[in-house]
Coordinates of C-alpha atoms in Angstrom, one line a residue:
M1 CA -70.0 146.4 123.0
E2 CA -68.5 146.5 126.4
K3 CA -65.0 148.1 126.5
R4 CA -62.1 145.8 127.2
L5 CA -60.3 147.8 130.0
F6 CA -57.3 147.1 132.2
T7 CA -56.5 149.4 135.1
S8 CA -53.2 149.9 137.1
E9 CA -52.5 152.2 139.9
C10 CA -49.3 153.8 141.3
V11 CA -48.4 155.9 144.4
T12 CA -45.9 158.7 144.9
N13 CA -42.9 158.3 147.3
G14 CA -44.8 160.3 149.9
H15 CA -47.6 157.7 150.2
P16 CA -47.3 156.2 153.7
D17 CA -46.4 152.7 152.4
K18 CA -43.8 154.2 150.1
V19 CA -42.3 156.3 153.0
A20 CA -41.8 153.0 154.8
D21 CA -40.3 151.3 151.7
T22 CA -37.9 154.3 151.2
I23 CA -36.8 154.1 154.8
S24 CA -36.2 150.3 154.5
D25 CA -34.2 150.7 151.3
A26 CA -32.2 153.7 152.6
I27 CA -31.1 151.6 155.5
L28 CA -30.2 148.7 153.1
D29 CA -28.1 151.1 151.0
A30 CA -26.4 152.5 154.0
C31 CA -25.3 149.0 155.1
L32 CA -24.2 147.9 151.6
A33 CA -22.2 151.1 151.1
Q34 CA -19.9 150.1 154.0
D35 CA -20.3 146.3 153.8
P36 CA -21.4 144.7 150.5
G37 CA -21.9 141.4 152.3
S38 CA -24.6 142.9 154.6
R39 CA -27.6 140.7 155.3
V40 CA -30.6 143.0 155.7
A41 CA -34.3 142.4 156.2
C42 CA -35.6 145.7 157.4
E43 CA -39.1 146.9 157.7
A44 CA -40.7 150.2 158.8
M45 CA -44.0 151.4 160.1
V46 CA -45.0 155.1 159.9
T47 CA -47.9 156.9 161.4
T48 CA -48.7 160.2 163.0
D49 CA -45.4 161.7 164.4
F50 CA -44.0 158.1 164.8
C51 CA -41.7 155.7 162.9
L52 CA -40.8 152.1 164.0
I53 CA -37.9 150.3 162.4
C54 CA -37.8 146.5 162.8
G55 CA -36.0 143.6 161.3
E56 CA -32.8 141.5 161.1
I57 CA -29.5 143.0 160.1
T58 CA -26.1 141.3 160.1
T59 CA -23.4 143.7 159.0
R60 CA -20.0 145.2 159.7
A61 CA -21.3 148.6 158.8
Q62 CA -21.7 151.3 161.4
V63 CA -25.0 152.9 160.6
D64 CA -27.3 155.1 162.7
Y65 CA -30.6 153.8 161.5
R66 CA -32.5 156.7 163.1
D67 CA -30.4 159.3 161.2
V68 CA -30.8 157.4 157.9
A69 CA -34.6 157.3 158.4
R70 CA -34.8 160.9 159.3
E71 CA -32.9 161.9 156.2
A72 CA -35.0 159.7 154.0
I73 CA -38.2 161.3 155.4
R74 CA -36.7 164.8 154.8
S75 CA -35.8 163.9 151.2
I76 CA -39.3 162.9 150.5
G77 CA -40.6 166.3 151.5
Y78 CA -42.1 165.8 154.9
V79 CA -40.6 169.0 156.4
H80 CA -43.7 171.0 157.2
P81 CA -44.3 171.3 161.0
G82 CA -47.9 170.9 161.9
D83 CA -48.6 168.4 159.1
G84 CA -48.6 165.6 161.6
F85 CA -45.4 164.0 160.3
D86 CA -42.1 165.8 159.6
A87 CA -38.4 164.8 159.6
D88 CA -37.3 166.9 162.5
S89 CA -40.0 166.1 165.1
V90 CA -41.0 162.5 164.2
E91 CA -40.3 160.0 167.0
I92 CA -38.2 157.1 165.7
Q93 CA -37.7 153.7 167.5
C94 CA -35.6 150.8 166.4
R95 CA -36.0 147.1 167.1
I96 CA -33.2 145.5 165.1
H97 CA -31.4 142.2 165.7
T98 CA -29.2 139.9 163.7
Q99 CA -30.3 137.4 161.0
S100 CA -31.5 134.1 162.2
A101 CA -28.6 131.6 162.3
D102 CA -31.0 128.9 161.0
I103 CA -31.8 131.0 157.9
A104 CA -28.1 131.9 157.4
L105 CA -27.2 128.2 157.2
G106 CA -28.9 128.0 153.8
T107 CA -27.2 131.0 152.3
N108 CA -23.7 130.9 153.6
D109 CA -20.6 130.3 151.5
D110 CA -21.2 133.2 149.1
V111 CA -25.0 132.6 148.9
G112 CA -24.9 128.8 148.5
G113 CA -28.7 128.6 148.4
A114 CA -31.9 130.6 148.3
G115 CA -32.7 132.4 151.5
D116 CA -36.4 131.3 151.3
Q117 CA -38.8 129.3 149.3
G118 CA -41.3 131.0 147.0
M119 CA -42.1 131.9 143.4
M120 CA -41.2 135.1 141.5
F121 CA -42.5 136.5 138.2
G122 CA -41.1 138.8 135.6
G123 CA -42.9 140.2 132.6
A124 CA -42.4 142.2 129.4
C125 CA -44.4 143.3 126.4
T126 CA -44.2 145.6 123.4
Q127 CA -46.9 148.1 124.6
T128 CA -44.3 150.7 125.5
P129 CA -40.7 151.5 124.6
E130 CA -39.5 150.3 128.0
L131 CA -41.3 147.0 127.3
M132 CA -43.8 147.5 130.2
P133 CA -47.6 147.1 130.2
L134 CA -49.0 150.5 129.2
P135 CA -51.4 150.8 132.2
A136 CA -48.5 150.3 134.7
A137 CA -46.1 152.5 132.7
L138 CA -48.5 155.4 132.5
S139 CA -49.6 155.3 136.1
R140 CA -45.9 155.2 137.1
A141 CA -45.0 158.0 134.8
L142 CA -47.8 160.1 136.2
C143 CA -46.6 159.5 139.7
N144 CA -43.0 160.4 138.9
R145 CA -44.1 163.6 137.2
L146 CA -46.4 164.4 140.1
T147 CA -43.4 163.9 142.5
A148 CA -41.4 166.4 140.4
C149 CA -44.2 168.9 140.6
I150 CA -44.5 168.4 144.4
R151 CA -40.8 169.4 144.7
E152 CA -41.4 172.5 142.6
N153 CA -44.7 173.7 144.0
D154 CA -44.8 174.5 147.7
L155 CA -48.6 174.2 147.7
L156 CA -48.4 170.5 147.1
R157 CA -47.5 167.8 149.6
P158 CA -45.7 164.5 149.0
D159 CA -48.7 162.0 149.2
G160 CA -50.4 161.1 146.0
K161 CA -51.9 158.4 143.8
T162 CA -52.6 157.8 140.2
Q163 CA -54.7 155.3 138.2
V164 CA -55.0 154.6 134.5
S165 CA -57.5 152.5 132.6
V166 CA -56.4 151.5 129.1
E167 CA -58.7 150.2 126.5
F168 CA -57.7 147.1 124.4
D169 CA -59.1 145.8 121.2
E170 CA -60.2 142.2 120.5
Q171 CA -56.6 141.3 119.5
G172 CA -55.2 142.7 122.7
K173 CA -53.7 145.8 121.1
V174 CA -54.0 149.2 122.8
A175 CA -57.0 151.1 121.6
G176 CA -56.8 154.2 123.8
I177 CA -56.9 155.7 127.3
D178 CA -60.3 155.5 129.0
T179 CA -59.8 156.9 132.5
V180 CA -57.0 158.8 134.3
V181 CA -57.2 159.5 138.1
V182 CA -54.8 161.7 140.0
S183 CA -55.1 162.5 143.7
V184 CA -52.5 164.6 145.5
M185 CA -52.1 166.0 149.0
H186 CA -52.0 169.8 149.1
S187 CA -51.8 172.9 151.3
A188 CA -55.2 174.3 152.5
D189 CA -54.2 177.4 150.5
F190 CA -54.3 175.7 147.1
A191 CA -57.8 176.3 145.8
M192 CA -59.3 173.2 144.3
E193 CA -60.1 174.8 140.9
D194 CA -56.5 176.0 140.6
L195 CA -55.1 172.6 141.7
R196 CA -57.1 170.7 139.1
A197 CA -56.1 173.0 136.3
Y198 CA -52.5 172.8 137.4
I199 CA -52.5 168.9 137.5
R200 CA -54.1 168.8 134.0
R201 CA -51.6 171.2 132.6
E202 CA -48.4 170.1 134.4
V203 CA -48.9 166.4 135.0
I204 CA -51.5 164.7 132.8
A205 CA -51.0 166.5 129.5
P206 CA -47.2 166.1 129.3
V207 CA -47.1 162.5 130.4
L208 CA -49.8 161.4 127.9
S209 CA -48.0 163.3 125.2
D210 CA -44.8 161.4 126.0
Y211 CA -46.6 158.1 125.3
G212 CA -48.3 159.5 122.1
F213 CA -51.8 160.4 123.5
R214 CA -53.7 163.6 123.9
M215 CA -55.6 164.6 127.0
E216 CA -58.6 165.5 124.9
E217 CA -58.8 161.8 123.8
V218 CA -59.3 160.5 127.4
A219 CA -62.9 159.8 128.1
H220 CA -62.7 160.4 131.9
I221 CA -60.3 162.5 134.0
Y222 CA -60.7 162.7 137.8
I223 CA -58.4 165.0 139.9
N224 CA -58.9 164.8 143.7
P225 CA -62.4 163.5 143.1
T226 CA -63.4 163.7 146.7
G227 CA -62.3 167.3 147.0
K228 CA -59.7 168.6 149.4
F229 CA -56.8 166.3 150.4
V230 CA -55.1 168.3 153.2
I231 CA -54.7 165.5 155.8
G232 CA -52.4 162.9 154.2
G233 CA -49.2 161.0 154.4
P234 CA -48.5 159.0 157.5
N235 CA -50.7 161.4 159.5
G236 CA -53.7 160.3 157.4
D237 CA -52.9 156.6 157.0
T238 CA -50.4 154.2 158.6
G239 CA -47.7 153.0 156.2
L240 CA -45.9 149.7 156.2
T241 CA -42.9 148.3 154.2
G242 CA -43.9 145.9 151.5
R243 CA -47.6 146.7 151.1
K244 CA -47.4 148.1 147.6
I245 CA -46.2 144.9 145.8
I246 CA -48.4 145.3 142.7
V247 CA -47.4 149.0 142.4
D248 CA -43.8 147.8 142.6
T249 CA -44.1 145.3 139.7
Y250 CA -46.6 145.4 136.7
G251 CA -49.7 146.9 138.0
G252 CA -51.4 143.5 138.1
Y253 CA -50.9 142.9 134.4
F254 CA -48.5 140.0 135.1
S255 CA -48.6 137.6 138.0
H256 CA -47.0 138.3 141.4
G257 CA -45.4 135.8 143.6
G258 CA -46.3 137.6 146.8
G259 CA -42.9 138.6 148.1
A260 CA -42.1 142.3 148.7
F261 CA -38.8 143.9 147.7
S262 CA -37.9 146.8 149.8
G263 CA -35.5 146.4 152.8
K264 CA -34.2 143.1 151.5
D265 CA -30.6 142.4 150.5
P266 CA -30.0 140.5 147.2
T267 CA -29.6 137.1 149.0
K268 CA -33.4 137.2 149.3
V269 CA -34.7 135.7 146.1
D270 CA -38.0 137.6 146.6
R271 CA -36.1 140.5 145.3
S272 CA -33.1 139.3 143.3
A273 CA -35.0 136.5 141.4
A274 CA -37.9 138.9 140.6
Y275 CA -35.3 141.2 139.1
M276 CA -33.8 138.3 137.1
A277 CA -37.2 137.2 135.9
R278 CA -37.8 140.7 134.5
Y279 CA -34.4 140.7 132.9
M280 CA -35.1 137.4 131.2
A281 CA -38.6 138.3 130.1
K282 CA -37.4 141.7 128.7
N283 CA -34.6 140.1 126.8
L284 CA -36.8 137.6 125.2
V285 CA -39.1 140.4 124.0
A286 CA -36.2 142.6 122.9
A287 CA -34.9 139.7 120.9
G288 CA -38.1 139.6 118.9
L289 CA -39.0 136.1 120.2
A290 CA -42.4 137.1 121.5
E291 CA -44.6 140.2 121.9
Q292 CA -45.5 139.4 125.5
V293 CA -43.7 137.1 128.0
Q294 CA -44.1 136.1 131.6
V295 CA -41.3 134.2 133.3
Q296 CA -41.8 132.3 136.5
L297 CA -39.0 131.2 138.9
A298 CA -39.4 129.2 142.1
Y299 CA -36.9 128.3 144.8
A300 CA -36.5 126.1 147.9
I301 CA -34.7 127.4 150.9
G302 CA -31.1 126.4 151.0
V303 CA -31.2 125.0 147.4
A304 CA -29.1 126.9 144.9
Q305 CA -30.8 126.0 141.6
P306 CA -34.5 127.0 141.0
V307 CA -37.0 124.2 141.4
S308 CA -38.8 125.5 138.3
L309 CA -38.5 127.8 135.4
R310 CA -41.4 128.5 133.1
V311 CA -42.0 130.9 130.1
D312 CA -45.4 131.8 129.0
S313 CA -45.6 133.9 125.8
Y314 CA -49.5 133.9 125.7
G315 CA -49.4 132.6 122.1
T316 CA -47.2 135.5 120.8
G317 CA -43.9 133.5 120.6
V318 CA -42.2 132.9 117.3
I319 CA -40.7 129.8 118.9
S320 CA -42.3 127.5 121.5
D321 CA -42.4 128.5 125.2
E322 CA -40.5 125.3 125.9
A323 CA -37.7 126.4 123.5
M324 CA -37.5 129.8 125.2
T325 CA -37.3 128.2 128.6
E326 CA -34.4 126.1 127.3
L327 CA -32.7 129.1 125.9
L328 CA -32.8 130.8 129.3
R329 CA -31.4 127.7 131.0
K330 CA -28.5 127.7 128.6
T331 CA -27.6 131.4 129.0
C332 CA -28.5 132.4 132.6
D333 CA -27.0 131.3 135.9
L334 CA -30.1 131.2 138.0
T335 CA -28.5 130.4 141.4
P336 CA -28.8 133.3 143.9
G337 CA -25.1 133.8 143.7
G338 CA -25.2 133.8 139.9
I339 CA -28.0 136.4 139.8
I340 CA -26.1 138.6 142.3
R341 CA -23.0 138.5 140.1
K342 CA -24.8 139.0 136.8
L343 CA -26.8 142.0 138.0
D344 CA -24.1 143.3 140.3
L345 CA -26.6 143.6 143.2
R346 CA -24.3 144.0 146.2
R347 CA -24.3 147.8 145.8
P348 CA -26.3 150.7 147.3
I349 CA -28.7 151.0 144.4
Y350 CA -32.1 150.3 146.0
R351 CA -33.4 153.5 147.6
T352 CA -34.4 154.9 144.2
T353 CA -36.3 151.7 143.4
A354 CA -38.7 152.4 146.3
A355 CA -39.4 155.9 145.0
Q356 CA -39.2 155.8 141.2
G357 CA -40.2 152.2 140.5
H358 CA -38.4 148.9 140.2
F359 CA -39.1 148.1 136.5
G360 CA -39.1 150.2 133.3
V361 CA -36.3 152.5 134.5
A362 CA -33.5 152.4 132.0
D363 CA -30.5 152.5 134.4
R364 CA -31.5 149.5 136.4
P365 CA -29.1 146.5 135.7
W366 CA -32.0 144.1 135.2
E367 CA -33.5 146.5 132.5
Q368 CA -30.5 145.9 130.2
T369 CA -31.1 144.0 127.0
D370 CA -27.5 142.7 126.5
L371 CA -28.7 139.1 126.3
A372 CA -31.1 139.7 123.5
P373 CA -28.6 139.2 120.6
E374 CA -27.4 135.9 122.0
L375 CA -31.0 134.7 122.5
K376 CA -31.8 135.7 118.9
R377 CA -28.7 133.9 117.6
L378 CA -29.4 130.7 119.5
A379 CA -33.0 130.8 118.3
G380 CA -31.9 131.0 114.7
K381 CA -33.8 134.3 114.1

C-alpha cells in the first residue's frame, strides 16, 4: 500500500529570503519602538554584496534604515569577509517614501477599516503540544536547532534548509517519520563526512527526541545531499521579503491567503488577521471542540468588519462548524482595531517572528489559549 505522506519545509534565518524578511521586520520594530502608530510596508532585496530597502513608511520615529539593516545582517551571522555578503562591506541603498494617502483614507481614525482586501487563514490541530501540524513543527524545530548550532560552530554558515515527510494512517493519525532532509552552508574546511555526523548528532537526533521519535526509526535521512554547500546566502541566491509565506505559516498543511507578513505594521490585515485566525483556531482546539480546525477571514479595504468568517473542522468537531463560527463572532472583535488591541500588536515584537517562526512559539500573543475556557463554557462542554 502506498504511504500517505505529507511534507513541509523550513529555512534558517540566514536563507536569503529570510535575511530580507529579518531586515524588513527589524525596520518595522525600530519604527514601532519610537512611534507605536507607525505605518510601515517595508521590503528588502539582498544579493551579492548588496541590499536594497524599499517601501512606504509614515512615522515620527527617527530611524537610520541602513544601520538597522546592517545590524540585522550582523546578528544573523554574515560577518565573514570574502563570503560575498557581510555586514560591514555590503552596499545598502534605500528607496523609502510615505504611505499612499489613498490607502490611508481607509485606515485612519485608529484603524477604522482594513488596509487592503484579501483572505487570511489560521489553523491548529492536536498533532503536537503547540497545536501545529507535525511536518511544519518538525521542520521548524530542525531549523531553529540548526541556527543554534550555526552560532556555536564556526565551521557552519547561516544559510540552511530542512524538510520533513510525515506518514499518516488511514484515519489521519501520525504513523511515523519517513524522510528528513537537512542542508546547511559551511566553511570549505568542514569535511563532508564530519559535517554529516555532526548534523545527525547535534540537530536531527535531539529534535526528533523532543517530539517522541528516534532517528533510527526514520526511513530516509539526507544531509547536504548534493555535497558541499560553501557558496550560499545572498551570494548564492537573491533574497526577497515575503517569499517564504508557506514556511511562515503551516508548511502547506492549512490554506494560505497569499499575503506575506514581514515588514508590515498591524494595520495590514495580511498580518494581523492571519495572527487572529491562528488565535481563534488554536483556542477552538484547546477548548476540545475539534481535533483540527481551519479558520478563514476575509476583508474589504476600508471596511472594519470582515466580509466573511468560516470555520472548517474537517469532520472532527464535537459541535457543528456553524456553531463554532457563531462562538467566534460572539467572543472576538474582528475589526482591525479590535485585533490590534486584543493581541497588543503595536509593539516591536516582529523581528523574532521572521527568524524563529510566526506560529507555534509560546510567547507570541496570538499563541495564547486564554479564550478556550469561555469557548468551552459557551459550547456547553
